[in-house]
mmCIF file of C-alpha atoms in Angstrom:
data_model
loop_
_atom_site.group_PDB
_atom_site.id
_atom_site.type_symbol
_atom_site.label_atom_id
_atom_site.label_comp_id
_atom_site.label_asym_id
_atom_site.label_seq_id
_atom_site.Cartn_x
_atom_site.Cartn_y
_atom_site.Cartn_z
ATOM 1 C CA UNK A 14 -22.349 -32.874 -76.340
ATOM 2 C CA UNK A 15 -21.022 -32.495 -72.832
ATOM 3 C CA UNK A 16 -18.238 -30.161 -73.927
ATOM 4 C CA UNK A 17 -20.805 -28.024 -75.779
ATOM 5 C CA UNK A 18 -22.872 -27.729 -72.570
ATOM 6 C CA UNK A 19 -19.767 -26.750 -70.653
ATOM 7 C CA UNK A 20 -18.948 -24.089 -73.231
ATOM 8 C CA UNK A 21 -22.480 -22.621 -73.018
ATOM 9 C CA UNK A 22 -22.306 -22.631 -69.205
ATOM 10 C CA UNK A 23 -18.927 -20.892 -69.339
ATOM 11 C CA UNK A 24 -20.255 -18.275 -71.759
ATOM 12 C CA UNK A 25 -23.306 -17.657 -69.576
ATOM 13 C CA UNK A 26 -21.126 -17.288 -66.495
ATOM 14 C CA UNK A 27 -18.862 -14.841 -68.349
ATOM 15 C CA UNK A 28 -21.853 -12.805 -69.565
ATOM 16 C CA UNK A 29 -23.332 -12.638 -66.060
ATOM 17 C CA UNK A 30 -19.988 -11.623 -64.612
ATOM 18 C CA UNK A 31 -19.660 -8.865 -67.221
ATOM 19 C CA UNK A 32 -23.170 -7.610 -66.453
ATOM 20 C CA UNK A 33 -22.333 -7.336 -62.758
ATOM 21 C CA UNK A 34 -18.976 -5.724 -63.427
ATOM 22 C CA UNK A 35 -20.256 -3.020 -65.784
ATOM 23 C CA UNK A 36 -22.205 -0.912 -63.230
ATOM 24 C CA UNK A 37 -19.195 -0.896 -60.922
ATOM 25 C CA UNK A 38 -16.975 0.566 -63.622
ATOM 26 C CA UNK A 39 -19.622 3.259 -64.384
ATOM 27 C CA UNK A 40 -19.746 4.575 -60.818
ATOM 28 C CA UNK A 41 -18.260 7.963 -60.050
ATOM 29 C CA UNK A 42 -15.189 7.882 -57.816
ATOM 30 C CA UNK A 43 -15.837 9.024 -54.243
ATOM 31 C CA UNK A 44 -14.746 12.663 -53.935
ATOM 32 C CA UNK A 45 -11.796 13.245 -51.634
ATOM 33 C CA UNK A 46 -11.936 15.449 -48.523
ATOM 34 C CA UNK A 47 -9.883 18.058 -50.365
ATOM 35 C CA UNK A 48 -12.419 18.216 -53.180
ATOM 36 C CA UNK A 49 -15.282 18.501 -50.698
ATOM 37 C CA UNK A 50 -13.465 21.160 -48.671
ATOM 38 C CA UNK A 51 -12.681 23.183 -51.795
ATOM 39 C CA UNK A 52 -16.414 23.514 -52.416
ATOM 40 C CA UNK A 53 -17.219 23.872 -48.698
ATOM 41 C CA UNK A 54 -14.737 26.757 -48.422
ATOM 42 C CA UNK A 55 -17.004 28.807 -50.684
ATOM 43 C CA UNK A 56 -19.953 28.282 -48.352
ATOM 44 C CA UNK A 57 -20.624 29.466 -44.825
ATOM 45 C CA UNK A 58 -21.936 27.669 -41.778
ATOM 46 C CA UNK A 59 -25.727 28.028 -41.643
ATOM 47 C CA UNK A 60 -25.996 28.313 -37.879
ATOM 48 C CA UNK A 61 -22.792 30.037 -36.794
ATOM 49 C CA UNK A 62 -21.427 33.456 -37.664
ATOM 50 C CA UNK A 63 -18.726 33.908 -40.286
ATOM 51 C CA UNK A 64 -17.290 30.396 -40.225
ATOM 52 C CA UNK A 65 -16.586 28.767 -43.575
ATOM 53 C CA UNK A 66 -18.154 25.371 -43.957
ATOM 54 C CA UNK A 67 -14.835 23.568 -44.438
ATOM 55 C CA UNK A 68 -13.600 24.465 -40.933
ATOM 56 C CA UNK A 69 -16.915 24.335 -39.085
ATOM 57 C CA UNK A 70 -17.399 21.529 -36.564
ATOM 58 C CA UNK A 71 -21.153 21.600 -35.931
ATOM 59 C CA UNK A 72 -23.394 18.720 -36.909
ATOM 60 C CA UNK A 73 -25.217 20.915 -39.421
ATOM 61 C CA UNK A 74 -21.916 21.640 -41.178
ATOM 62 C CA UNK A 75 -20.976 17.964 -41.185
ATOM 63 C CA UNK A 76 -24.326 17.172 -42.818
ATOM 64 C CA UNK A 77 -23.775 19.861 -45.415
ATOM 65 C CA UNK A 78 -20.295 18.537 -46.228
ATOM 66 C CA UNK A 79 -21.809 15.074 -46.690
ATOM 67 C CA UNK A 80 -24.355 16.625 -49.011
ATOM 68 C CA UNK A 81 -21.560 18.268 -51.017
ATOM 69 C CA UNK A 82 -19.816 14.896 -51.260
ATOM 70 C CA UNK A 83 -23.024 13.295 -52.560
ATOM 71 C CA UNK A 84 -23.522 16.044 -55.131
ATOM 72 C CA UNK A 85 -19.897 15.828 -56.305
ATOM 73 C CA UNK A 86 -20.216 12.047 -56.582
ATOM 74 C CA UNK A 87 -23.318 12.616 -58.702
ATOM 75 C CA UNK A 88 -21.173 14.697 -61.064
ATOM 76 C CA UNK A 89 -22.423 18.147 -60.056
ATOM 77 C CA UNK A 90 -20.189 21.130 -60.783
ATOM 78 C CA UNK A 91 -19.153 23.575 -58.060
ATOM 79 C CA UNK A 92 -21.402 26.218 -59.584
ATOM 80 C CA UNK A 93 -24.375 23.876 -59.579
ATOM 81 C CA UNK A 94 -23.757 22.974 -55.929
ATOM 82 C CA UNK A 95 -23.470 26.663 -54.998
ATOM 83 C CA UNK A 96 -26.728 27.402 -56.809
ATOM 84 C CA UNK A 97 -28.445 24.504 -55.042
ATOM 85 C CA UNK A 98 -27.304 25.694 -51.612
ATOM 86 C CA UNK A 99 -28.340 29.286 -52.381
ATOM 87 C CA UNK A 100 -31.798 28.143 -53.491
ATOM 88 C CA UNK A 101 -32.189 25.807 -50.534
ATOM 89 C CA UNK A 102 -30.706 27.899 -47.720
ATOM 90 C CA UNK A 103 -30.526 31.453 -49.035
ATOM 91 C CA UNK A 104 -27.776 33.490 -50.657
ATOM 92 C CA UNK A 105 -26.276 34.407 -47.289
ATOM 93 C CA UNK A 106 -24.586 30.978 -47.163
ATOM 94 C CA UNK A 107 -22.453 31.872 -50.181
ATOM 95 C CA UNK A 108 -18.992 33.336 -49.546
ATOM 96 C CA UNK A 109 -19.453 35.428 -52.692
ATOM 97 C CA UNK A 110 -23.115 36.353 -53.212
ATOM 98 C CA UNK A 111 -24.379 36.403 -56.828
ATOM 99 C CA UNK A 112 -24.699 40.196 -56.844
ATOM 100 C CA UNK A 113 -21.060 40.580 -55.839
ATOM 101 C CA UNK A 114 -20.046 37.860 -58.322
ATOM 102 C CA UNK A 115 -21.862 39.708 -61.103
ATOM 103 C CA UNK A 116 -20.235 42.957 -60.011
ATOM 104 C CA UNK A 117 -16.803 41.285 -60.056
ATOM 105 C CA UNK A 118 -17.465 40.057 -63.578
ATOM 106 C CA UNK A 119 -18.595 43.516 -64.655
ATOM 107 C CA UNK A 120 -15.699 45.286 -62.927
ATOM 108 C CA UNK A 121 -13.212 45.286 -65.873
ATOM 109 C CA UNK A 122 -15.916 46.687 -68.147
ATOM 110 C CA UNK A 123 -16.881 49.302 -65.581
ATOM 111 C CA UNK A 124 -13.247 50.356 -65.150
ATOM 112 C CA UNK A 125 -12.855 50.629 -68.934
ATOM 113 C CA UNK A 126 -16.048 52.648 -69.216
ATOM 114 C CA UNK A 127 -14.900 54.890 -66.351
ATOM 115 C CA UNK A 128 -11.544 55.534 -68.014
ATOM 116 C CA UNK A 129 -13.241 56.308 -71.323
ATOM 117 C CA UNK A 130 -15.693 58.645 -69.598
ATOM 118 C CA UNK A 131 -12.785 60.369 -67.802
ATOM 119 C CA UNK A 132 -10.803 60.798 -70.981
ATOM 120 C CA UNK A 133 -13.930 62.100 -72.716
ATOM 121 C CA UNK A 134 -14.589 64.585 -69.928
ATOM 122 C CA UNK A 135 -10.978 65.843 -69.974
ATOM 123 C CA UNK A 136 -11.091 66.175 -73.750
ATOM 124 C CA UNK A 137 -14.431 67.982 -73.555
ATOM 125 C CA UNK A 138 -13.098 70.388 -70.924
ATOM 126 C CA UNK A 139 -9.898 71.189 -72.812
ATOM 127 C CA UNK A 140 -11.367 71.194 -76.279
ATOM 128 C CA UNK A 141 -11.004 75.027 -76.609
ATOM 129 C CA UNK A 142 -7.296 74.900 -75.805
ATOM 130 C CA UNK A 143 -6.740 71.836 -77.974
ATOM 131 C CA UNK A 144 -8.414 73.531 -80.910
ATOM 132 C CA UNK A 145 -5.972 76.445 -80.738
ATOM 133 C CA UNK A 146 -3.021 74.034 -80.574
ATOM 134 C CA UNK A 147 -4.034 71.632 -83.279
ATOM 135 C CA UNK A 148 -6.018 73.781 -85.695
ATOM 136 C CA UNK A 149 -3.565 75.339 -88.235
ATOM 137 C CA UNK A 150 -3.818 78.892 -89.565
ATOM 138 C CA UNK A 151 -4.988 78.819 -93.179
ATOM 139 C CA UNK A 152 -2.164 79.389 -95.710
ATOM 140 C CA UNK A 153 -4.106 81.982 -97.686
ATOM 141 C CA UNK A 154 -4.087 84.409 -94.769
ATOM 142 C CA UNK A 155 -1.548 87.149 -95.593
ATOM 143 C CA UNK A 156 1.173 87.911 -93.054
ATOM 144 C CA UNK A 157 0.661 91.076 -91.061
ATOM 145 C CA UNK A 158 2.275 94.139 -92.704
ATOM 146 C CA UNK A 159 5.547 95.442 -91.200
ATOM 147 C CA UNK A 160 5.154 98.573 -89.119
ATOM 148 C CA UNK A 161 5.743 101.729 -91.144
ATOM 149 C CA UNK A 162 8.086 104.359 -89.710
ATOM 150 C CA UNK A 163 7.902 107.931 -90.704
ATOM 151 C CA UNK A 164 11.332 108.949 -92.226
ATOM 152 C CA UNK A 165 11.206 112.470 -90.807
ATOM 153 C CA UNK A 166 10.503 111.158 -87.304
ATOM 154 C CA UNK A 167 13.376 108.710 -87.635
ATOM 155 C CA UNK A 168 15.802 111.536 -88.559
ATOM 156 C CA UNK A 169 14.704 113.550 -85.553
ATOM 157 C CA UNK A 170 15.196 110.649 -83.201
ATOM 158 C CA UNK A 171 18.657 109.903 -84.562
ATOM 159 C CA UNK A 172 19.657 113.558 -84.226
ATOM 160 C CA UNK A 173 18.396 113.668 -80.704
ATOM 161 C CA UNK A 174 20.356 110.566 -79.801
ATOM 162 C CA UNK A 175 23.570 111.972 -81.289
ATOM 163 C CA UNK A 176 23.183 115.196 -79.297
ATOM 164 C CA UNK A 177 22.824 113.272 -76.080
ATOM 165 C CA UNK A 178 25.943 111.222 -76.692
ATOM 166 C CA UNK B 26 -10.612 105.278 -51.025
ATOM 167 C CA UNK B 27 -10.854 104.908 -54.712
ATOM 168 C CA UNK B 28 -13.976 103.967 -56.446
ATOM 169 C CA UNK B 29 -13.982 101.110 -58.788
ATOM 170 C CA UNK B 30 -14.219 102.202 -62.391
ATOM 171 C CA UNK B 31 -17.720 101.733 -63.619
ATOM 172 C CA UNK B 32 -17.134 102.257 -67.282
ATOM 173 C CA UNK B 33 -15.080 99.090 -67.779
ATOM 174 C CA UNK B 34 -17.277 96.469 -69.357
ATOM 175 C CA UNK B 35 -17.300 93.098 -67.556
ATOM 176 C CA UNK B 36 -15.108 90.463 -69.089
ATOM 177 C CA UNK B 37 -17.331 87.969 -70.821
ATOM 178 C CA UNK B 38 -16.164 84.476 -69.938
ATOM 179 C CA UNK B 39 -17.366 81.615 -72.018
ATOM 180 C CA UNK B 40 -19.596 79.361 -69.839
ATOM 181 C CA UNK B 41 -19.004 75.665 -70.412
ATOM 182 C CA UNK B 42 -21.793 73.348 -69.448
ATOM 183 C CA UNK B 43 -22.063 69.592 -69.703
ATOM 184 C CA UNK B 44 -24.629 68.437 -72.211
ATOM 185 C CA UNK B 45 -28.109 68.053 -70.739
ATOM 186 C CA UNK B 46 -28.236 64.328 -71.474
ATOM 187 C CA UNK B 47 -25.094 63.687 -69.380
ATOM 188 C CA UNK B 48 -26.562 65.637 -66.442
ATOM 189 C CA UNK B 49 -29.852 63.759 -66.819
ATOM 190 C CA UNK B 50 -28.094 60.407 -66.953
ATOM 191 C CA UNK B 51 -26.058 61.239 -63.833
ATOM 192 C CA UNK B 52 -29.258 62.190 -61.965
ATOM 193 C CA UNK B 53 -30.988 58.978 -63.004
ATOM 194 C CA UNK B 54 -27.973 56.930 -61.841
ATOM 195 C CA UNK B 55 -27.929 58.807 -58.521
ATOM 196 C CA UNK B 56 -31.656 58.289 -57.938
ATOM 197 C CA UNK B 57 -31.408 54.593 -58.832
ATOM 198 C CA UNK B 58 -28.476 54.161 -56.440
ATOM 199 C CA UNK B 59 -30.345 55.904 -53.607
ATOM 200 C CA UNK B 60 -33.449 53.796 -54.277
ATOM 201 C CA UNK B 61 -31.455 50.551 -54.065
ATOM 202 C CA UNK B 62 -29.740 51.784 -50.904
ATOM 203 C CA UNK B 63 -33.065 52.750 -49.333
ATOM 204 C CA UNK B 64 -34.667 49.410 -50.187
ATOM 205 C CA UNK B 65 -31.735 47.496 -48.683
ATOM 206 C CA UNK B 66 -31.765 49.630 -45.540
ATOM 207 C CA UNK B 67 -35.501 49.107 -45.140
ATOM 208 C CA UNK B 68 -35.194 45.342 -45.414
ATOM 209 C CA UNK B 69 -32.256 45.297 -42.962
ATOM 210 C CA UNK B 70 -33.995 47.478 -40.387
ATOM 211 C CA UNK B 71 -37.277 45.590 -40.638
ATOM 212 C CA UNK B 72 -37.830 43.999 -37.261
ATOM 213 C CA UNK B 73 -39.484 40.726 -36.311
ATOM 214 C CA UNK B 74 -43.239 40.220 -36.441
ATOM 215 C CA UNK B 75 -44.701 41.350 -33.140
ATOM 216 C CA UNK B 76 -47.640 39.905 -31.249
ATOM 217 C CA UNK B 77 -50.935 41.108 -32.697
ATOM 218 C CA UNK B 78 -49.385 41.864 -36.079
ATOM 219 C CA UNK B 79 -50.714 40.254 -39.234
ATOM 220 C CA UNK B 80 -48.381 37.524 -40.437
ATOM 221 C CA UNK B 81 -47.664 37.682 -44.185
ATOM 222 C CA UNK B 82 -48.598 34.689 -46.311
ATOM 223 C CA UNK B 83 -46.376 31.681 -45.707
ATOM 224 C CA UNK B 84 -45.896 29.116 -48.442
ATOM 225 C CA UNK B 85 -44.498 25.772 -47.351
ATOM 226 C CA UNK B 86 -43.469 23.145 -49.898
ATOM 227 C CA UNK B 87 -43.816 19.946 -47.905
ATOM 228 C CA UNK B 88 -41.607 16.877 -48.145
ATOM 229 C CA UNK B 89 -44.683 15.023 -49.433
ATOM 230 C CA UNK B 90 -44.827 17.338 -52.444
ATOM 231 C CA UNK B 91 -47.845 19.410 -51.428
ATOM 232 C CA UNK B 92 -47.945 23.179 -51.043
ATOM 233 C CA UNK B 93 -49.470 24.731 -47.921
ATOM 234 C CA UNK B 94 -50.376 28.412 -48.001
ATOM 235 C CA UNK B 95 -51.407 30.046 -44.735
ATOM 236 C CA UNK B 96 -53.825 32.349 -46.552
ATOM 237 C CA UNK B 97 -55.940 29.233 -47.129
ATOM 238 C CA UNK B 98 -55.962 28.548 -43.395
ATOM 239 C CA UNK B 99 -57.859 31.650 -42.290
ATOM 240 C CA UNK B 100 -60.279 30.781 -39.504
ATOM 241 C CA UNK B 101 -57.921 28.176 -38.077
ATOM 242 C CA UNK B 102 -55.206 28.390 -35.492
ATOM 243 C CA UNK B 103 -51.807 27.746 -37.056
ATOM 244 C CA UNK B 104 -48.863 26.366 -35.098
ATOM 245 C CA UNK B 105 -45.603 27.004 -36.923
ATOM 246 C CA UNK B 106 -42.696 25.033 -35.505
ATOM 247 C CA UNK B 107 -39.117 25.661 -36.661
ATOM 248 C CA UNK B 108 -36.858 22.657 -36.189
ATOM 249 C CA UNK B 109 -33.831 20.861 -37.650
ATOM 250 C CA UNK B 110 -32.525 17.307 -37.548
ATOM 251 C CA UNK B 111 -29.216 18.505 -36.064
ATOM 252 C CA UNK B 112 -31.036 20.280 -33.221
ATOM 253 C CA UNK B 113 -30.953 18.245 -30.008
ATOM 254 C CA UNK B 114 -33.705 20.201 -28.154
ATOM 255 C CA UNK B 115 -35.957 19.650 -31.210
ATOM 256 C CA UNK B 116 -35.762 15.925 -30.549
ATOM 257 C CA UNK B 117 -37.008 16.555 -27.022
ATOM 258 C CA UNK B 118 -40.127 18.459 -28.043
ATOM 259 C CA UNK B 119 -41.016 16.383 -31.129
ATOM 260 C CA UNK B 120 -43.191 13.825 -29.240
ATOM 261 C CA UNK B 121 -45.087 16.604 -27.420
ATOM 262 C CA UNK B 122 -45.836 18.398 -30.693
ATOM 263 C CA UNK B 123 -47.021 15.191 -32.354
ATOM 264 C CA UNK B 124 -49.274 14.359 -29.371
ATOM 265 C CA UNK B 125 -50.782 17.832 -29.411
ATOM 266 C CA UNK B 126 -51.369 17.584 -33.167
ATOM 267 C CA UNK B 127 -53.155 14.271 -32.724
ATOM 268 C CA UNK B 128 -55.330 15.803 -30.010
ATOM 269 C CA UNK B 129 -56.518 18.705 -32.192
ATOM 270 C CA UNK B 130 -56.529 16.918 -35.552
ATOM 271 C CA UNK B 131 -60.079 15.454 -35.370
ATOM 272 C CA UNK B 132 -61.729 18.871 -34.873
ATOM 273 C CA UNK B 133 -59.801 20.407 -37.747
ATOM 274 C CA UNK B 134 -59.551 23.806 -36.051
ATOM 275 C CA UNK B 135 -55.795 23.724 -35.534
ATOM 276 C CA UNK B 136 -53.111 23.197 -38.171
ATOM 277 C CA UNK B 137 -49.558 22.252 -37.271
ATOM 278 C CA UNK B 138 -46.785 23.077 -39.747
ATOM 279 C CA UNK B 139 -43.175 22.031 -39.341
ATOM 280 C CA UNK B 140 -40.555 24.265 -40.947
ATOM 281 C CA UNK B 141 -37.242 22.491 -41.390
ATOM 282 C CA UNK B 142 -34.522 25.101 -40.911
ATOM 283 C CA UNK B 143 -31.209 24.850 -42.865
ATOM 284 C CA UNK B 144 -31.273 21.074 -42.913
ATOM 285 C CA UNK B 145 -30.426 18.291 -45.313
ATOM 286 C CA UNK B 146 -33.363 16.342 -46.659
ATOM 287 C CA UNK B 147 -32.305 12.738 -45.894
ATOM 288 C CA UNK B 148 -31.579 13.598 -42.254
ATOM 289 C CA UNK B 149 -34.809 15.613 -42.011
ATOM 290 C CA UNK B 150 -36.849 12.710 -43.339
ATOM 291 C CA UNK B 151 -35.087 10.346 -40.929
ATOM 292 C CA UNK B 152 -35.965 12.692 -38.051
ATOM 293 C CA UNK B 153 -39.648 12.805 -39.049
ATOM 294 C CA UNK B 154 -39.717 9.039 -39.391
ATOM 295 C CA UNK B 155 -37.963 8.488 -36.050
ATOM 296 C CA UNK B 156 -40.531 10.573 -34.127
ATOM 297 C CA UNK B 157 -43.538 9.541 -36.254
ATOM 298 C CA UNK B 158 -44.365 13.124 -37.139
ATOM 299 C CA UNK B 159 -47.567 13.174 -39.193
ATOM 300 C CA UNK B 160 -48.356 16.886 -39.569
ATOM 301 C CA UNK B 161 -47.083 18.645 -42.731
ATOM 302 C CA UNK B 162 -43.389 19.447 -42.735
ATOM 303 C CA UNK B 163 -41.213 21.088 -45.345
ATOM 304 C CA UNK B 164 -37.887 22.838 -45.838
ATOM 305 C CA UNK B 165 -37.532 26.557 -45.313
ATOM 306 C CA UNK B 166 -36.477 27.225 -48.893
ATOM 307 C CA UNK B 167 -34.066 30.127 -49.076
ATOM 308 C CA UNK B 168 -34.678 30.627 -45.303
ATOM 309 C CA UNK B 169 -37.491 32.984 -46.294
ATOM 310 C CA UNK B 170 -39.887 31.927 -43.543
ATOM 311 C CA UNK B 171 -37.289 32.034 -40.775
ATOM 312 C CA UNK B 172 -36.138 35.460 -41.953
ATOM 313 C CA UNK B 173 -39.736 36.672 -41.836
ATOM 314 C CA UNK B 174 -39.885 35.798 -38.139
ATOM 315 C CA UNK B 175 -36.239 36.733 -37.503
ATOM 316 C CA UNK B 176 -35.744 33.476 -35.634
ATOM 317 C CA UNK B 177 -32.675 33.289 -33.445
ATOM 318 C CA UNK B 178 -32.309 29.513 -33.545
ATOM 319 C CA UNK B 179 -34.256 26.285 -33.310
ATOM 320 C CA UNK B 180 -36.602 25.201 -31.920
ATOM 321 C CA UNK B 181 -38.947 28.148 -32.044
ATOM 322 C CA UNK B 182 -42.728 27.943 -32.355
ATOM 323 C CA UNK B 183 -45.156 30.628 -33.480
ATOM 324 C CA UNK B 184 -48.914 30.560 -32.931
ATOM 325 C CA UNK B 185 -51.198 32.381 -35.360
ATOM 326 C CA UNK B 186 -54.762 33.101 -34.307
ATOM 327 C CA UNK B 187 -57.823 32.546 -36.475
ATOM 328 C CA UNK B 188 -57.297 35.929 -38.158
ATOM 329 C CA UNK B 189 -53.730 35.123 -39.102
ATOM 330 C CA UNK B 190 -52.204 37.425 -36.495
ATOM 331 C CA UNK B 191 -49.281 36.411 -34.341
ATOM 332 C CA UNK B 192 -50.686 35.400 -30.975
ATOM 333 C CA UNK B 193 -47.706 33.874 -29.191
ATOM 334 C CA UNK B 194 -44.109 32.864 -29.814
ATOM 335 C CA UNK B 195 -42.137 30.248 -27.967
ATOM 336 C CA UNK B 196 -38.363 30.578 -28.071
ATOM 337 C CA UNK B 197 -36.923 27.216 -27.112
ATOM 338 C CA UNK B 198 -38.435 23.770 -26.763
ATOM 339 C CA UNK B 199 -41.686 22.635 -25.202
ATOM 340 C CA UNK B 200 -41.387 20.039 -22.490
ATOM 341 C CA UNK B 201 -44.917 18.682 -22.452
ATOM 342 C CA UNK B 202 -48.048 18.483 -24.562
ATOM 343 C CA UNK B 203 -49.917 20.462 -21.895
ATOM 344 C CA UNK B 204 -47.650 23.470 -22.429
ATOM 345 C CA UNK B 205 -48.691 23.546 -26.078
ATOM 346 C CA UNK B 206 -52.365 23.069 -25.275
ATOM 347 C CA UNK B 207 -52.238 25.890 -22.732
ATOM 348 C CA UNK B 208 -51.378 28.257 -25.576
ATOM 349 C CA UNK B 209 -53.735 26.862 -28.204
ATOM 350 C CA UNK B 210 -56.913 26.476 -26.147
ATOM 351 C CA UNK B 211 -57.429 30.204 -25.427
ATOM 352 C CA UNK B 212 -57.035 30.885 -29.161
ATOM 353 C CA UNK B 213 -59.887 28.516 -29.984
ATOM 354 C CA UNK B 214 -62.397 30.346 -27.775
#
């Protein structure tokens, strides 16, 4: 009877210990300074001109870096953090504003479209010349007739040439 | 001098023109580009709100979860204070602002609004709690309100008269409650 009580007490203690241990294992690891600075580098100091957040020493910047650390610890992605900061403090805090980011994403397509338009324009301009180069003469067209020479005129010319020599 | 022959017919050169739809498209793109450029220039060159000018509607989402719109406050004097938890001079003027708010609160003719400028919420809440600030406060989401006034830093305080026009602006902190009252009282007459 006593050993059974001991076993139940042991099992209860084990279960309680497991319950306490589980939340600890589920916690996100604390983000390192490098991880925080990588995100902070893409943001700018809110109260000073042209200083990235990762190298800014004001109290406002320190608070923002802490906020980034909290968001990273909560499992937020860099994009989500950027979006949060833009919504909260305006797009001017972003190193790359969304309009420029969208333009950068569109750039390869725009370059391709520009090249195609250029090629099209060149082709359109030279189409007359290209037609004469590539379009073949139809085979049914008869060759031009050889020039006819009057026999009498030829004799006179030959005679004249002989006299001169 | 010899005269140019007049009987030679002019050489007819084939005129090549771009299709009308390409020209139209290019014009539309040009106009759209100029419109965007003009809009951006206008917003950049827009100056701060001057004294006597009507202040556009301000919407403040408070930390308590309410929404305050200044268009609903017509007929009242509005005191708009820009502050931040990281701002040391803001700490100095916080008690004076709270005292002034408590003095005018019973009559209901003056509304104080705190606009938290580029701040983090936990620190902002701690600041409000530390100085027992009871008037509505909220973050300047997207810095839209501060951009409207072209603020140069914090603290700055703007006073709107009963008609919603800018009556006075204070750049820098207040030292005493009396300084604030000296601005508000003439607006209540």
